[in-house]
Coordinates of N, CA and C in Angstrom, one line a residue:
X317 N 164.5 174.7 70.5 CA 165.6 174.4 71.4 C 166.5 173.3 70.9
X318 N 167.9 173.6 70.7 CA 169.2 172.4 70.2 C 168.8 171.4 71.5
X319 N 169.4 170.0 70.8 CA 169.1 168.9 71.7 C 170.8 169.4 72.4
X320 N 170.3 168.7 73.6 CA 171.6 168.5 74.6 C 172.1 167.4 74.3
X321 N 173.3 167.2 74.2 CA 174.4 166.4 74.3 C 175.4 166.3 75.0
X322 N 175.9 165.3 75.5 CA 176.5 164.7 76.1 C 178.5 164.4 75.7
X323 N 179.4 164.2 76.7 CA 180.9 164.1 75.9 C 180.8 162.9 75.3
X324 N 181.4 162.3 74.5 CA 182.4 161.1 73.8 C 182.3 160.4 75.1
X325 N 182.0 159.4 75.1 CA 182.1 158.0 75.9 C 182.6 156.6 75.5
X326 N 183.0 155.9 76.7 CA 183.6 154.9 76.0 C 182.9 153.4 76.6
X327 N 182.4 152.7 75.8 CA 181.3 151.5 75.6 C 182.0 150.5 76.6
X328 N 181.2 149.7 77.4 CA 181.3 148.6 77.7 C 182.3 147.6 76.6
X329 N 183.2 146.8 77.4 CA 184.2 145.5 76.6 C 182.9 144.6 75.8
X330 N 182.9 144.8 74.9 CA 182.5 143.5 74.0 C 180.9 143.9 73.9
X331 N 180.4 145.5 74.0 CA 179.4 145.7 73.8 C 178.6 146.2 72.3
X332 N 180.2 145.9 71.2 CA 179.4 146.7 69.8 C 179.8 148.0 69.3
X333 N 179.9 148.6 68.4 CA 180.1 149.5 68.2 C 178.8 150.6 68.1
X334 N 178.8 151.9 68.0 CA 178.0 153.2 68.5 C 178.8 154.1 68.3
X335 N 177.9 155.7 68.0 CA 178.4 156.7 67.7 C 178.5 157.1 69.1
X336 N 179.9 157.8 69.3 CA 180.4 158.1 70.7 C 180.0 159.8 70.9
X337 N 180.4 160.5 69.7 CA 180.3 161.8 69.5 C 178.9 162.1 69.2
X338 N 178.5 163.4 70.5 CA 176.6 164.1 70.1 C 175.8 162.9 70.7
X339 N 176.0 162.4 71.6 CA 175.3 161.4 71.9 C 173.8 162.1 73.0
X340 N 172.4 162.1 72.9 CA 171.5 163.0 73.4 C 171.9 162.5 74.8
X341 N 171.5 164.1 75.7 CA 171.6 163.6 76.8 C 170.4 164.9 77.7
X342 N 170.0 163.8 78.5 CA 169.2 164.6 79.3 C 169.5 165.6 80.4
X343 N 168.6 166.6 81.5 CA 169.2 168.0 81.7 C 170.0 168.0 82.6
X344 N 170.4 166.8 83.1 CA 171.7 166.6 83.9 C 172.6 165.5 83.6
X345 N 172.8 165.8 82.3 CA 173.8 165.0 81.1 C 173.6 163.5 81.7
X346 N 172.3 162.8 81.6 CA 172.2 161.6 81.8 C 172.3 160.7 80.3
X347 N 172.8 160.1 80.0 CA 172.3 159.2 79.2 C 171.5 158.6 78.8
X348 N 170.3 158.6 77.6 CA 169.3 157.2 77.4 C 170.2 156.5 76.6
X349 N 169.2 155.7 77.5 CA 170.1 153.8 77.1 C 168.8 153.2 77.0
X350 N 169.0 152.6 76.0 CA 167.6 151.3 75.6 C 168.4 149.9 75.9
X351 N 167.9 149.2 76.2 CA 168.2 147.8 76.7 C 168.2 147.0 75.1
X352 N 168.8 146.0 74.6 CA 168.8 145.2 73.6 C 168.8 143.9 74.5
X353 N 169.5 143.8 75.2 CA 169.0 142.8 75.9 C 168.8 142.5 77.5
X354 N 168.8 141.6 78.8 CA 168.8 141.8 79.7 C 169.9 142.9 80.2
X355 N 169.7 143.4 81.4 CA 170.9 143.9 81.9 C 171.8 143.8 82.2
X356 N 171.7 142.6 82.3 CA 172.9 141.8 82.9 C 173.8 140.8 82.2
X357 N 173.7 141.2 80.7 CA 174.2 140.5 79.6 C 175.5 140.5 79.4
X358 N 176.4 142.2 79.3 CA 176.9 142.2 79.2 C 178.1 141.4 80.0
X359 N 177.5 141.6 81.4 CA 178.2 141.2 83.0 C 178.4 139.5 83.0
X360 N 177.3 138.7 82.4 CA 177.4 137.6 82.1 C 178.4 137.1 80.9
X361 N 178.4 137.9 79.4 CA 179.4 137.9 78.8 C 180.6 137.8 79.2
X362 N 181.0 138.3 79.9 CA 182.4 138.3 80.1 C 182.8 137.7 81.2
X363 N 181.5 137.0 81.6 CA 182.4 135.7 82.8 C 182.2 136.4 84.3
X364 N 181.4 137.3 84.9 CA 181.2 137.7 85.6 C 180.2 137.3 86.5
X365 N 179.5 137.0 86.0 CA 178.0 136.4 86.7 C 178.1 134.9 87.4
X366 N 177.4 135.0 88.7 CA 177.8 133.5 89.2 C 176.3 133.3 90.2
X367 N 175.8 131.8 89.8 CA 175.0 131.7 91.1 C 174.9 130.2 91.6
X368 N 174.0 130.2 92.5 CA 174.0 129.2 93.3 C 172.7 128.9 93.9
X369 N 172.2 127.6 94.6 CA 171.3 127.3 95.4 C 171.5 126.1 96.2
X370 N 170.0 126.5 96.9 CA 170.3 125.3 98.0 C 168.6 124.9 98.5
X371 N 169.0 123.9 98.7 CA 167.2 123.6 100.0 C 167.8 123.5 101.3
X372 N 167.2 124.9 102.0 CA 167.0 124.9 103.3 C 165.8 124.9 104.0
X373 N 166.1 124.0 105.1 CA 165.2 123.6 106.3 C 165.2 124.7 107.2
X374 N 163.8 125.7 107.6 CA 163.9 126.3 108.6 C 165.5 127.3 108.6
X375 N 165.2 128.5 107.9 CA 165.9 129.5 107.5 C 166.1 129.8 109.1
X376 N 167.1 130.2 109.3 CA 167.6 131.0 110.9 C 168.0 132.1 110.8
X377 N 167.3 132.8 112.1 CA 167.5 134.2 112.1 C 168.6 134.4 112.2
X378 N 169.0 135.7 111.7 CA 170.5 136.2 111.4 C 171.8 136.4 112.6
X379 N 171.0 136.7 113.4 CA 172.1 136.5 114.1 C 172.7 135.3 114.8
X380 N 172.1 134.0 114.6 CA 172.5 132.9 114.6 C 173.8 132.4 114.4
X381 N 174.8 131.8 115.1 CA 175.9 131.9 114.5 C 176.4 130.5 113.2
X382 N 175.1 129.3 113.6 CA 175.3 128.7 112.5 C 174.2 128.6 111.8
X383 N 174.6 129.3 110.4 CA 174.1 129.6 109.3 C 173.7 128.8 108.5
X384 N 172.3 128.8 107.3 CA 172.2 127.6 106.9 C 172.6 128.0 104.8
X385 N 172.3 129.7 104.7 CA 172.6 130.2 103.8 C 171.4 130.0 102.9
X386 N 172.0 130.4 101.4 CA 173.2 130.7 101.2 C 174.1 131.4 101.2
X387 N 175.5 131.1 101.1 CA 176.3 132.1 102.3 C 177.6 132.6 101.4
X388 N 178.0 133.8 100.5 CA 179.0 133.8 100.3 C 180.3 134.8 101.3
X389 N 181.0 133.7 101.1 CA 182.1 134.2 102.1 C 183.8 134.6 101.0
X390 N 183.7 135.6 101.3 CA 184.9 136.7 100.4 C 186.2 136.5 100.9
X391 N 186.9 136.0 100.3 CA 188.6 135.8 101.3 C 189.3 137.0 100.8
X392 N 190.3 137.4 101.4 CA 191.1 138.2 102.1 C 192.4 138.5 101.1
X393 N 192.1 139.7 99.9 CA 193.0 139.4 98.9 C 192.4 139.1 97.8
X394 N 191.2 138.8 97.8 CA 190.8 138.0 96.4 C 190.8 139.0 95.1
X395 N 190.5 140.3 95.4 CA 190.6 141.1 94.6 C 189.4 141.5 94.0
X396 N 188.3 140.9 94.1 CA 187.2 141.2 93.8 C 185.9 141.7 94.8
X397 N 184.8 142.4 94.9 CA 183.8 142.4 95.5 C 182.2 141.7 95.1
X398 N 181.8 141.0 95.7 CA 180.7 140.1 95.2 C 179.1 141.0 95.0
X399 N 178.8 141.8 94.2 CA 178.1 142.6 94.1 C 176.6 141.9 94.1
X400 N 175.8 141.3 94.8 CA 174.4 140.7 94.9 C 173.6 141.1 93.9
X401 N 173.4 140.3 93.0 CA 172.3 140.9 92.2 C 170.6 140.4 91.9
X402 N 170.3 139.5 92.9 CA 168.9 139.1 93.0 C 169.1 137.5 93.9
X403 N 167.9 137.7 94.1 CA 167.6 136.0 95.3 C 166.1 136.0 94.4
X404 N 166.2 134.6 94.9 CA 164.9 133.8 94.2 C 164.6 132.4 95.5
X405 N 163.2 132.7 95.4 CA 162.8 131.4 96.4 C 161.9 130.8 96.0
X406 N 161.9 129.6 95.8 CA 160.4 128.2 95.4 C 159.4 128.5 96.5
X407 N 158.9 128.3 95.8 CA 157.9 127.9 96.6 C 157.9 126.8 97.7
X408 N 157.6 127.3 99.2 CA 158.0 125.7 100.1 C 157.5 124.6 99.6
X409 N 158.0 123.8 100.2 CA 157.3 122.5 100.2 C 156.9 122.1 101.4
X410 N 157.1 122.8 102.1 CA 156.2 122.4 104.0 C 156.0 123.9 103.9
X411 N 155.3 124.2 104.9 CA 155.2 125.3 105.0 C 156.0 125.8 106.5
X412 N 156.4 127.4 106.9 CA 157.0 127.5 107.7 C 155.8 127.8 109.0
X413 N 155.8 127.4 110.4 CA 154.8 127.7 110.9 C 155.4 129.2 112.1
X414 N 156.4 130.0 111.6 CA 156.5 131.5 112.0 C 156.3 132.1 110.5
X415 N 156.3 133.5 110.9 CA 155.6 134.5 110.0 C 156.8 135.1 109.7
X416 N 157.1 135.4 109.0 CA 158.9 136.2 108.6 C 159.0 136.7 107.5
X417 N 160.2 136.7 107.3 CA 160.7 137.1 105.6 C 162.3 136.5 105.6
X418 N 162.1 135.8 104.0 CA 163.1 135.7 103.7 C 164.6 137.4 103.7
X419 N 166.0 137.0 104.2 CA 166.3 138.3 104.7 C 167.9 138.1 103.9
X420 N 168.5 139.1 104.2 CA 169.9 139.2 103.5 C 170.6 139.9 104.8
X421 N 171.7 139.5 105.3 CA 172.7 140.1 106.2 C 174.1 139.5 105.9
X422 N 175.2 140.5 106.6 CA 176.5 140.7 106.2 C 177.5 140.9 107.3
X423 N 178.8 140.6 107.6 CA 179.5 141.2 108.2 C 180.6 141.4 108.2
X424 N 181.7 141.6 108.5 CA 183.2 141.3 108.3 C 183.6 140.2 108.9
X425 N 184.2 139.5 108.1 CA 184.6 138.1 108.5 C 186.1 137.9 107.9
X426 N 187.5 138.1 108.6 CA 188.6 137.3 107.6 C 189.0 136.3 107.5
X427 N 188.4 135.6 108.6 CA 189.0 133.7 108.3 C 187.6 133.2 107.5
X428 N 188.3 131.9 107.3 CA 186.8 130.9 106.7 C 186.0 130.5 107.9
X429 N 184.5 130.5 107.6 CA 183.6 130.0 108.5 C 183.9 128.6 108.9
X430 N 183.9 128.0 109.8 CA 183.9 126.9 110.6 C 182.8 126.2 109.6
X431 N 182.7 124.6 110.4 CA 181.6 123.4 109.7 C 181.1 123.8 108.7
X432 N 181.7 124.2 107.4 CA 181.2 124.8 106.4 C 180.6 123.1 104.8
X433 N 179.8 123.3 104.5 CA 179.4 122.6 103.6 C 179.3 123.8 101.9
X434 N 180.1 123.3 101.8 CA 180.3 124.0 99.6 C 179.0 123.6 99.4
X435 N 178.9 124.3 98.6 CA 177.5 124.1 97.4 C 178.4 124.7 95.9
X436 N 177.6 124.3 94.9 CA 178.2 123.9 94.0 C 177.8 125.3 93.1
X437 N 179.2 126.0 92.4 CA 178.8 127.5 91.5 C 178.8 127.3 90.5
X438 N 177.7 128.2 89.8 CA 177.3 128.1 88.1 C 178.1 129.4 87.7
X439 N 179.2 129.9 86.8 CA 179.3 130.7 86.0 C 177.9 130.9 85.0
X440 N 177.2 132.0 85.1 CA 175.8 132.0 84.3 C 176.4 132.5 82.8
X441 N 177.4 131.9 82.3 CA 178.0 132.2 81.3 C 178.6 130.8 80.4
X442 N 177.9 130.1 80.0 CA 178.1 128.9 79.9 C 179.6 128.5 79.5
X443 N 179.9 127.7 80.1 CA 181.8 127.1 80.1 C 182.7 128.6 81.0
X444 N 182.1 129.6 81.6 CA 182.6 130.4 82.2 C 183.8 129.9 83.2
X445 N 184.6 130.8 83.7 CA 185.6 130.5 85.0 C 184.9 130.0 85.9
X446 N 186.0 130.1 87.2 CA 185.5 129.5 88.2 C 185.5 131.3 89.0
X447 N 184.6 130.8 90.1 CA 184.6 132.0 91.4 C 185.5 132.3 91.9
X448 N 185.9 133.5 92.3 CA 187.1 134.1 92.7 C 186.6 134.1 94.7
X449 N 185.3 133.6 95.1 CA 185.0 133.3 95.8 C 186.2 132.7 97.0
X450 N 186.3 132.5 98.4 CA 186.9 131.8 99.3 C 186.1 130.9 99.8
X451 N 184.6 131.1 99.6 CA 183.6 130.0 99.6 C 182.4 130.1 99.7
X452 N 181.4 129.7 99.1 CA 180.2 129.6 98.5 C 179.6 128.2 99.7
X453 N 178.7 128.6 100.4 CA 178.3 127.4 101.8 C 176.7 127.4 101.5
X454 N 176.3 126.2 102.1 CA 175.0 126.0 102.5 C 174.6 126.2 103.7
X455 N 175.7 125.4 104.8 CA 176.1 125.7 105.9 C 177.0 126.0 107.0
X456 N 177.4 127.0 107.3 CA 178.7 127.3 108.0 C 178.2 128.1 109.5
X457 N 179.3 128.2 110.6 CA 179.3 129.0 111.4 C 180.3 129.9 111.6
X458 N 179.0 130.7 111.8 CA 179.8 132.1 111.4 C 180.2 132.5 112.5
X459 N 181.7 132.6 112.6 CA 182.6 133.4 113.5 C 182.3 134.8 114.3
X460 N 181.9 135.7 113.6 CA 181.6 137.1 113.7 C 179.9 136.9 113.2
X461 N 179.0 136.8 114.1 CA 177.6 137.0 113.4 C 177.2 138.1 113.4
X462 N 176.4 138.8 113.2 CA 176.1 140.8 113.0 C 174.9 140.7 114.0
X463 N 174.9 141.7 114.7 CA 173.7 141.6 115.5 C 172.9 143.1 115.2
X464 N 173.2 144.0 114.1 CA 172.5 144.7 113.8 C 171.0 144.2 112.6
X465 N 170.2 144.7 112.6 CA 169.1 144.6 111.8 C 169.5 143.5 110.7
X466 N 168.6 143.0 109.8 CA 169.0 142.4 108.5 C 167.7 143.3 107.6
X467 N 168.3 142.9 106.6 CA 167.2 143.7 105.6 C 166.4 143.0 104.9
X468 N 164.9 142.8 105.5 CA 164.1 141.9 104.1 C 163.9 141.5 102.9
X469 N 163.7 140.7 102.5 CA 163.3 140.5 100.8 C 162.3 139.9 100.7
X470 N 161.8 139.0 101.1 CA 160.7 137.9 100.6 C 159.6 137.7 101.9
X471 N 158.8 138.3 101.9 CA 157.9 137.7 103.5 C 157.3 136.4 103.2
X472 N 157.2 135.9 104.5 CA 156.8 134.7 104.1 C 155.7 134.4 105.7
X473 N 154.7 133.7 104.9 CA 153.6 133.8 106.1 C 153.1 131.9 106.2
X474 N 152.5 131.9 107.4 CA 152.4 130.8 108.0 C 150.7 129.9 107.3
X475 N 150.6 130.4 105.9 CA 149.7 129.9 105.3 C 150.1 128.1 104.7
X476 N 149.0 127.6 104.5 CA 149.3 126.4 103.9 C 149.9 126.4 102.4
X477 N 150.9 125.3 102.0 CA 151.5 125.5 100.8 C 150.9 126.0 99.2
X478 N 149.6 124.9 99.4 CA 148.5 124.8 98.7 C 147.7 126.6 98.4
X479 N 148.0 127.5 99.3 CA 147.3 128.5 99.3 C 149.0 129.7 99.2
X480 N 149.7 129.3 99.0 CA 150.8 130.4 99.0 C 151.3 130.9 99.6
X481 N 152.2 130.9 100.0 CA 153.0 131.2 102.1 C 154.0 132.1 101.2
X482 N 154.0 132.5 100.1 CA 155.1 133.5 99.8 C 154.7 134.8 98.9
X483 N 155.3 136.1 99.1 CA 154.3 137.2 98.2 C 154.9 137.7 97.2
X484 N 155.8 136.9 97.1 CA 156.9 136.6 95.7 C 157.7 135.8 95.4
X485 N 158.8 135.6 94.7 CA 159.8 134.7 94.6 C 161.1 135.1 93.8
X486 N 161.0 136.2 93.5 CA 162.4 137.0 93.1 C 162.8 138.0 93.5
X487 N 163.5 138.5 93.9 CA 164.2 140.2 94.0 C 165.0 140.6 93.2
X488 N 165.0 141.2 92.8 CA 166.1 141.9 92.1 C 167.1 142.7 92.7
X489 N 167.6 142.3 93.0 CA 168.7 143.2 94.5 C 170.1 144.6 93.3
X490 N 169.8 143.6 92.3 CA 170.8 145.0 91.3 C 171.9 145.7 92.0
X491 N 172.6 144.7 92.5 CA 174.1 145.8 93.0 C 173.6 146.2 94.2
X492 N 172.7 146.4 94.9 CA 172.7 146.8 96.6 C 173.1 146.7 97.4
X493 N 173.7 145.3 97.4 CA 174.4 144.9 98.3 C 175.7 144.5 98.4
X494 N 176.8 144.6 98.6 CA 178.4 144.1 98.1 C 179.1 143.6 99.2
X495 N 179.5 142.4 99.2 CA 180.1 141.2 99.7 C 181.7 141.8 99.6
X496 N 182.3 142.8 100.3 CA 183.9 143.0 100.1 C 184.9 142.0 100.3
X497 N 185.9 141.7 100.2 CA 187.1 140.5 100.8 C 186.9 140.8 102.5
X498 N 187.5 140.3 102.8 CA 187.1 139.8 104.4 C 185.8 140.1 104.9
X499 N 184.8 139.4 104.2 CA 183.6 139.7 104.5 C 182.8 138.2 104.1
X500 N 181.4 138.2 105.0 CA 180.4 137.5 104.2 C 179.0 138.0 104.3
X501 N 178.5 137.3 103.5 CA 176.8 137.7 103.1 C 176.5 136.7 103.1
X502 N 174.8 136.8 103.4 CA 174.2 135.2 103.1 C 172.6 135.7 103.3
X503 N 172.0 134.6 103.0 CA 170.6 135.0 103.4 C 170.4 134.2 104.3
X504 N 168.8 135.1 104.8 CA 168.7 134.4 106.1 C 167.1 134.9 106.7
X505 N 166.8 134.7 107.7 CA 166.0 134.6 108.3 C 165.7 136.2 109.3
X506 N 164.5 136.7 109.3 CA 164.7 137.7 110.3 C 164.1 137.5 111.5
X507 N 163.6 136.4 111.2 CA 163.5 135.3 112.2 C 163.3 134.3 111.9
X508 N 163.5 132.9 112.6 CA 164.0 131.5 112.5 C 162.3 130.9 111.6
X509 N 162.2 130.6 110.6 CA 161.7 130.4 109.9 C 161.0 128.6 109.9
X510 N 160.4 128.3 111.5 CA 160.6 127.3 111.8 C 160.0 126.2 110.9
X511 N 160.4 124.8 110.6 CA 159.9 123.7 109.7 C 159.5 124.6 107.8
X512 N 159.8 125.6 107.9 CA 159.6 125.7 106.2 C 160.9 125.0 105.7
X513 N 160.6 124.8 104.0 CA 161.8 124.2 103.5 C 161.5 124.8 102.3
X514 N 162.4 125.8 102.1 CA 162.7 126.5 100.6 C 163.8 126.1 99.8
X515 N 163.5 126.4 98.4 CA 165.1 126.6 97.6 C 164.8 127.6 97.8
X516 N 166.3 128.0 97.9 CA 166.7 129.2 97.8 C 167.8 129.9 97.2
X517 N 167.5 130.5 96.1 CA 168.7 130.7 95.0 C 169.8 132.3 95.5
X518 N 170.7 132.8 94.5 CA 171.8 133.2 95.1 C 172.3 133.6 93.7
X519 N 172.2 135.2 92.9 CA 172.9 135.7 92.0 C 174.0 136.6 92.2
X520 N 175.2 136.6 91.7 CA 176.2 137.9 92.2 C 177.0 138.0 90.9
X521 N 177.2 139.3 91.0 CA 178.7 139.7 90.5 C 180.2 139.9 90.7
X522 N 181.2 139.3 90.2 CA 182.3 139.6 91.0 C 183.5 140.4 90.0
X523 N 183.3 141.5 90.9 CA 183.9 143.2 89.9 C 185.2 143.2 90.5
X524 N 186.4 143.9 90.3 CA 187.2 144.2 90.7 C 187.2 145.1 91.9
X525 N 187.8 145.2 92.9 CA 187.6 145.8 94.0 C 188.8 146.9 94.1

């Protein structure tokens, strides 16, 4: 049986050269791709990649309207969408005495959130731009809070520190979630996460919209 192939394609900005033409492709013209390096190299190359953290006291449930984050908030025009690509949490240093999960929620927002406190952004691209962001918070209130469901990431139980109160510390969230312009995202609590104190980190991408 002739191998299947795939059309002429055209590479990633700044990803190398490769033969375009006969490239193998599997039975629903998928491409293999081998990784050379992380996945997210490329996206970092070119100034795309941005993150952030914070230590929060007692994460609050999401529908809360002031937020402790982290929180990105998308302005109106910016021209980009903030594509989420993983959260990371330390290990507390108190432990929280409710049972929960670390959580991710969203909503449409077009003004800037009220009492808002910046936190500080890393292009993960060393000397990279700045964020096309309207603002990157630790703490803000949120105007419009969502009162639908949030979606979990990280459970977190009312064990002692010493014994592990967390059943991970990273997600990979890979594009799942997308932060549009008049919008924000933040993580959060699926419920009020009382007296824990986490870092709590914050990866995204910001694509053209």
């Amino acid at each position: 049986m002739p191998n299947l192939t795939a059309p002429a394609f055209v590479l990633p900005s700044r990803a190398g050269s490769a033969q375009q033409a006969g490239v193998p492709a599997g039975q629903m013209g998928e491409l293999p791709v081998s990784e050379l390096l992380g996945k997210y190299a490329t996206l970092v190359k070119a100034g795309k990649v941005f993150y952030t953290s914070a230590i929060i006291t007692a994460p609050v449930i999401f529908s809360t309207a002031a937020q402790l984050g982290p929180m990105l908030w998308n302005r109106p025009g910016s021209g980009v969408d903030a594509h989420i690509l993983g959260v990371g949490v330390g290990s507390p240093t108190t432990a929280s005495t409710v049972a929960g999960a670390i959580s991710y929620a969203s909503n449409t927002h077009a003004t800037v959130p009220t009492t808002a406190t910046a936190l500080t952004v890393m292009n993960a691209y060393s000397g990279g731009g700045v964020s096309a962001m309207g603002g990157v918070f630790s703490t803000a209130t949120i105007l419009v809070a969502p009162t639908n469901v949030p979606f979990p990431l990280i459970a977190v139980n009312t064990g002692a520190i010493t014994t592990g109160a967390l059943t991970q510390c990273f997600v990979d969230v890979g594009g799942m979630f997308i932060v549009a312009p008049s919008s924000i995202g933040y993580v959060c609590g699926n419920a009020t996460l009382t007296a824990g104190v986490f870092t709590i980190g914050l990866i995204w991408a910001e694509l053209p919209s």
